[in-house]
Short mmCIF file of C-alpha atoms and ligand atoms in Angstrom, two decimals:
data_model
loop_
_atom_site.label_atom_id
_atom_site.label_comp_id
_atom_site.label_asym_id
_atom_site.label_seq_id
_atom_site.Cartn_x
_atom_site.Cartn_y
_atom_site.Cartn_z
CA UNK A 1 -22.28 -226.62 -68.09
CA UNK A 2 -25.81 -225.53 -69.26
CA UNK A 3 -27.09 -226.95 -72.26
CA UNK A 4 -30.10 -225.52 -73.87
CA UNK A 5 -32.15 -227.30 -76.50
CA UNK A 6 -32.43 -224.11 -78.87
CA UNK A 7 -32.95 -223.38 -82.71
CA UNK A 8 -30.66 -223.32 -84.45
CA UNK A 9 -28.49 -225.99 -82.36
CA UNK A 10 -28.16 -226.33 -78.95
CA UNK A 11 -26.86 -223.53 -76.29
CA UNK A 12 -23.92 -224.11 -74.54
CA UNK A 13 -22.48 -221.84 -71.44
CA UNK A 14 -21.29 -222.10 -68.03
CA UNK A 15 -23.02 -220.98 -65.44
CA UNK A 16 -21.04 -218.26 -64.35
CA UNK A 17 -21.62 -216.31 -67.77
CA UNK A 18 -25.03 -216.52 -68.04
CA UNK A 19 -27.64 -213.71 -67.35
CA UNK A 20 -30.91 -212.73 -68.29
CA UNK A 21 -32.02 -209.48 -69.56
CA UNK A 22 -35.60 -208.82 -69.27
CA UNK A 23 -36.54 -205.30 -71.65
CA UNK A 24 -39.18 -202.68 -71.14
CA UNK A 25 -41.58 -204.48 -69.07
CA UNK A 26 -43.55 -201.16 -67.72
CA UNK A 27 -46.94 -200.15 -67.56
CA UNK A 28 -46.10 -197.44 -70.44
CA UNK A 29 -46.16 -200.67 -72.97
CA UNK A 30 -48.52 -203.07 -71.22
CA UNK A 31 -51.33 -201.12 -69.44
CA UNK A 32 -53.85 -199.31 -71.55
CA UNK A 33 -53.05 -195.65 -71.35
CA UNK A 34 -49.47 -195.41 -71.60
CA UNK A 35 -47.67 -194.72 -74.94
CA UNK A 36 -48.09 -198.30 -76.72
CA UNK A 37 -51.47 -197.44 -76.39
CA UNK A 38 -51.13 -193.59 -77.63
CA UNK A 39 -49.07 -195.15 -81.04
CA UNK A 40 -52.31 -197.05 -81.73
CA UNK A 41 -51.11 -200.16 -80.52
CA UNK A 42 -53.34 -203.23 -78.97
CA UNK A 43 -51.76 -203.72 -75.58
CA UNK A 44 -53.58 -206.47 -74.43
CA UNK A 45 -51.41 -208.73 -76.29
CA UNK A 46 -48.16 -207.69 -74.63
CA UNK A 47 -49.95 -208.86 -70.85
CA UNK A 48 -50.60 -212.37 -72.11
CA UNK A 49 -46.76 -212.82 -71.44
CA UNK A 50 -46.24 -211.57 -67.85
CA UNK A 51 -47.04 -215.28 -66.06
CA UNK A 52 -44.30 -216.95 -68.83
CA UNK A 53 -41.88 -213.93 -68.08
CA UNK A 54 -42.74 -214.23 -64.17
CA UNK A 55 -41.56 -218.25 -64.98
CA UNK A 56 -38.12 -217.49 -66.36
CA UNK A 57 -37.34 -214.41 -63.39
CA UNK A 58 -38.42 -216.85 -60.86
CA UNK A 59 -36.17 -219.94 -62.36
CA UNK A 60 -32.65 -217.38 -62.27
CA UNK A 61 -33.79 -216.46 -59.06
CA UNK A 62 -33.90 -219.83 -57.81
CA UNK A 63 -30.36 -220.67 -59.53
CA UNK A 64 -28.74 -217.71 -58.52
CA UNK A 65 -28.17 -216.58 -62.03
CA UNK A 66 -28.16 -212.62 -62.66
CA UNK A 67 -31.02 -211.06 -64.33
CA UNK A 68 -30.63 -207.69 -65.31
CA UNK A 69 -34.10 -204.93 -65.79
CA UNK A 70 -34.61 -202.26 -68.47
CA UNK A 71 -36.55 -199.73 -68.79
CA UNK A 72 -36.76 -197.65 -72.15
CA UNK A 73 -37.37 -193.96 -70.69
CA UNK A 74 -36.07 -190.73 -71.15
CA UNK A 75 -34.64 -187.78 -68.33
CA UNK A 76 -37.49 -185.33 -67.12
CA UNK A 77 -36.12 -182.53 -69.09
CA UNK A 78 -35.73 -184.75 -71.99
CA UNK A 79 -32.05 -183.90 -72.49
CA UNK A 80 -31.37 -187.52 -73.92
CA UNK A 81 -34.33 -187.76 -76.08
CA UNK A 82 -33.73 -186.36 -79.91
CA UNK A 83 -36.14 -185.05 -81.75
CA UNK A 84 -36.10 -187.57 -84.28
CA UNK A 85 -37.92 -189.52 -81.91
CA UNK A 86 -39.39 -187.07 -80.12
CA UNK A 87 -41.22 -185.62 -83.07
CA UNK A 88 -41.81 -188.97 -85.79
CA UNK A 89 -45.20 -189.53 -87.03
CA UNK A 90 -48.55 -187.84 -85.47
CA UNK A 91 -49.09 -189.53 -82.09
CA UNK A 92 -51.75 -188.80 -79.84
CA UNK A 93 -49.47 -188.63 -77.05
CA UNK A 94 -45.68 -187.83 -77.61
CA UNK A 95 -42.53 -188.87 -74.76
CA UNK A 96 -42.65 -186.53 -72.02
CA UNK A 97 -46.45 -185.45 -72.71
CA UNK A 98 -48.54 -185.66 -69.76
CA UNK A 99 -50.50 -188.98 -70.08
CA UNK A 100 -52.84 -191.01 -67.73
CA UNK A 101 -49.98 -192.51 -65.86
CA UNK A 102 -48.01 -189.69 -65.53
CA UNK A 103 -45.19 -188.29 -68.44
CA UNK A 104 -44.92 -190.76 -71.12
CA UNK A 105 -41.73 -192.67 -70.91
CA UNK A 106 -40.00 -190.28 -68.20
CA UNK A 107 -37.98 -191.67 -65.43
CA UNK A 108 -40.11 -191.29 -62.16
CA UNK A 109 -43.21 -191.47 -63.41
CA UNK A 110 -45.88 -194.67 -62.64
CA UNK A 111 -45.89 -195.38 -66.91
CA UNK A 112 -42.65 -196.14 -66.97
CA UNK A 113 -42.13 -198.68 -63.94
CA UNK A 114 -41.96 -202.05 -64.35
CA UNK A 115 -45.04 -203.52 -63.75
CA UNK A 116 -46.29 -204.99 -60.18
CA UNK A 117 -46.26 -208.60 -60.86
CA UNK A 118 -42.24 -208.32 -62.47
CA UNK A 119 -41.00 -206.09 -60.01
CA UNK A 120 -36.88 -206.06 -60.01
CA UNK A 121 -35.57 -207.00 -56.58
CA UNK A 122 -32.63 -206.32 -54.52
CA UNK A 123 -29.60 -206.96 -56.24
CA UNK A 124 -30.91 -207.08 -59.65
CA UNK A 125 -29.37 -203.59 -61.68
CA UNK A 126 -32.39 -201.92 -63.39
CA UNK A 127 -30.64 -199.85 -66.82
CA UNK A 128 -32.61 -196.59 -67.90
CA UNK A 129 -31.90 -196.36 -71.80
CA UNK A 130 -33.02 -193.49 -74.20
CA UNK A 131 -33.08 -196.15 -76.87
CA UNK A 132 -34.64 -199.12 -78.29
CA UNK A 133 -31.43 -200.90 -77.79
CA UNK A 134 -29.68 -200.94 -74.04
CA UNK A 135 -26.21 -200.44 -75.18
CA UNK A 136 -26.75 -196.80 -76.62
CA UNK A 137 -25.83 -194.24 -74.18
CA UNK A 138 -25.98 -196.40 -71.37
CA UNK A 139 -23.39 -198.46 -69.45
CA UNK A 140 -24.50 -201.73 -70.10
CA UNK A 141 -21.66 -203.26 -72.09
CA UNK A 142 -19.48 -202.47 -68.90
CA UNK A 143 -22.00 -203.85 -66.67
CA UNK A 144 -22.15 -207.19 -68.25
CA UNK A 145 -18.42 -207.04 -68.44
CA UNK A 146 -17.97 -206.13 -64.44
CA UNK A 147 -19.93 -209.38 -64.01
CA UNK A 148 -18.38 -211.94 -66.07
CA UNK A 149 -21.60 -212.21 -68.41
CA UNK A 150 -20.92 -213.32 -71.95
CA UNK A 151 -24.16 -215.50 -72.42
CA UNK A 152 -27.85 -213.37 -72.30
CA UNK A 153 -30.90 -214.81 -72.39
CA UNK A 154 -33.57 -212.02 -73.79
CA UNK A 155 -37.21 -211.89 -72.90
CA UNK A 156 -39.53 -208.82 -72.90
CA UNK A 157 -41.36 -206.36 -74.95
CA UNK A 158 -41.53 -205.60 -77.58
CA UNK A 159 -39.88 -208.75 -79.69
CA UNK A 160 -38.71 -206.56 -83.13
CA UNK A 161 -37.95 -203.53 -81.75
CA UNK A 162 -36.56 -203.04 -78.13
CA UNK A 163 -35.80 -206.85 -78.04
CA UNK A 164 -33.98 -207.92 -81.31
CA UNK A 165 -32.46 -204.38 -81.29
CA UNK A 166 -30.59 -204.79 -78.00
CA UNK A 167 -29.71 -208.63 -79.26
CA UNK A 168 -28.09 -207.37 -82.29
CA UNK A 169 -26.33 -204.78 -80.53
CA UNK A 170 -25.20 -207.65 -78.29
CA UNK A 171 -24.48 -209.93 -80.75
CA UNK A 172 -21.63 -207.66 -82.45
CA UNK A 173 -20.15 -206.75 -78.98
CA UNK A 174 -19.51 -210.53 -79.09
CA UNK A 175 -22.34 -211.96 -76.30
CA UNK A 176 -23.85 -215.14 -77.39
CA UNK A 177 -27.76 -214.28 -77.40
CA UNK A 178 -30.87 -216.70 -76.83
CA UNK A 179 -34.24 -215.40 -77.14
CA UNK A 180 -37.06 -216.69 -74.74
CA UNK A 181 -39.88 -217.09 -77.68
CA UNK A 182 -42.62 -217.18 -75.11
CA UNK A 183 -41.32 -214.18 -72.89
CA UNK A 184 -41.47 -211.96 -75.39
CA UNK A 185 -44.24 -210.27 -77.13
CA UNK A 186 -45.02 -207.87 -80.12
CA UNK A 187 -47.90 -205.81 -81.01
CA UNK A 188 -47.84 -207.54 -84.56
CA UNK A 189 -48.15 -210.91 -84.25
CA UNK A 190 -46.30 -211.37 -88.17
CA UNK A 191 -43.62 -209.02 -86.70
CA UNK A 192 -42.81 -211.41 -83.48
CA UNK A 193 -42.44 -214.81 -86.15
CA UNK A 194 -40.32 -212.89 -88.35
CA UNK A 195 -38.22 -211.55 -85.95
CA UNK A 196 -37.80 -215.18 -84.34
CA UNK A 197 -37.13 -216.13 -87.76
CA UNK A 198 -34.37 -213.69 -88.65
CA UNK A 199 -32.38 -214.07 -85.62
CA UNK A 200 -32.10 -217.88 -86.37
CA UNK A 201 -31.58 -218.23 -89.89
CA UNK A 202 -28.26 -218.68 -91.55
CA UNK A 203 -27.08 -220.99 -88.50
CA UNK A 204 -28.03 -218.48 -85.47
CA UNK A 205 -26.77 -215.32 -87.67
CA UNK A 206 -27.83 -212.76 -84.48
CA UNK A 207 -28.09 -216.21 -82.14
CA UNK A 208 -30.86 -218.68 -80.37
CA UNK A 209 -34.16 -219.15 -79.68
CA UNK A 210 -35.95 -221.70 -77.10
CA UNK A 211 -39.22 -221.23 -74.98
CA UNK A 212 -39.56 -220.75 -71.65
CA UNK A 213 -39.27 -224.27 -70.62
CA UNK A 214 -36.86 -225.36 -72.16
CA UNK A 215 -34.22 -222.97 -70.30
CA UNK A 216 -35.98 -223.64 -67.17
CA UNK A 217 -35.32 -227.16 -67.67
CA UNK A 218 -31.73 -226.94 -68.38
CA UNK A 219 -31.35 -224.75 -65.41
CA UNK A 220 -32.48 -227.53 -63.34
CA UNK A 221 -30.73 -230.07 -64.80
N1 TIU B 1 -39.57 -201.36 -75.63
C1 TIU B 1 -39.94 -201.18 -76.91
O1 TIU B 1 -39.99 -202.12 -77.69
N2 TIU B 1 -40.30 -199.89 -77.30
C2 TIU B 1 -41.18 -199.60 -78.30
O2 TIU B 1 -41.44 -198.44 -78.59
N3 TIU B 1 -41.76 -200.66 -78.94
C3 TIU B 1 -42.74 -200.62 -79.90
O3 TIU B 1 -43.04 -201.67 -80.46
N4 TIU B 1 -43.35 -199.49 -80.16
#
């Protein structure tokens, strides 16, 4: 059994049900350039996490636990992108514009690969989604079901939207959630403690949250 010091109380799985899920963590959100950057974002924030988040992918590895990649990005002829979010607010850049790394937030281009220094490796299922949550319009669910996974621990960018979206989606599909607080990062600092906040309050309402070394410790144990 793995037991995870956590707020609100302590996470409990076996090992054969836990995964982790690490969102979005491409140059599109991280580098300058890319379209964090082009909605008027600070990105240099979002790097501070990639050692921490190097840490957790490195721990599962070593345990032989699952960890599952996402990528939020859209197909090149933008079939699965609506304009709702195509076409919200006055960006400098919009998804599928030609940007300095290539169409923002298209599949095959260099913005929207994980970075370098988390590259995915063999074995380890990278999900395309055309949302801020993995669930819509992907096969995720079934994934996680086709492995046994009921337990997810989240890290990634960015904490209140792609992050908490895809643990709430989670939650009410019935997987018990924990979020890394230290492998995940927000342009809004105010956003990230809220968010942390929310997901915790009213005894774990959307589920857990522990840093970094605290699941790396129970893993070990
Ligand atoms: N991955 C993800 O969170 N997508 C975003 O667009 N996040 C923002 O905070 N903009």
């Amino acid at each position: 059994m793995i037991e995870i010091p956590a707020d609100p109380f302590v996470f409990r799985c076996a090992p054969a049900t836990l995964g982790l899920v690490v969102i979005d963590m491409q140059r599109d959100f991280i580098e300058p350039g890319g379209f964090g950057e082009s909605l008027g974002n600070d990105v240099a924030r979002l790097g501070a996490i990639v050692p921490t988040v190097a840490r957790l992918l490195a721990g599962f590895r070593a345990a032989g636990l699952p960890v599952i990649h996402t990528r939020e990005c859209h197909k090149p002829d933008l079939s699965d992108l609506p304009s709702s979010k195509r076409d919200r607010g006055a960006p400098s850049l919009r998804i599928g514009d030609p940007g300095p790394m290539g169409r923002i937030l298209v599949a095959g281009e260099p913005g929207a690969e994980i970075i370098p220094e988390l590259a995915p490796i063999a074995g380890e299922p990278v999900l395309d989604k055309p949302g801020k949550g993995a669930f819509c319009n992907t096969g995720f669910e079934d994934l996680l079901t086709a492995r046994g996974l009921r337990h997810l621990i989240l890290a990634g960018v960015t904490t209140e939207v792609c992050v908490q979206t895809t643990m709430r989606e989670a939650n009410d599909r019935g997987f018990d959630c924990l979020l890394a607080t230290d492998a995940t990062e927000s342009y809004f600092p105010a956003f990230k403690a809220a968010t942390i906040q929310m997901i915790t309050a009213q005894g774990g309402i959307v589920g857990w949250a522990a840093p970094t070394q605290a699941i790396l410790g129970a893993l070990d144990a």
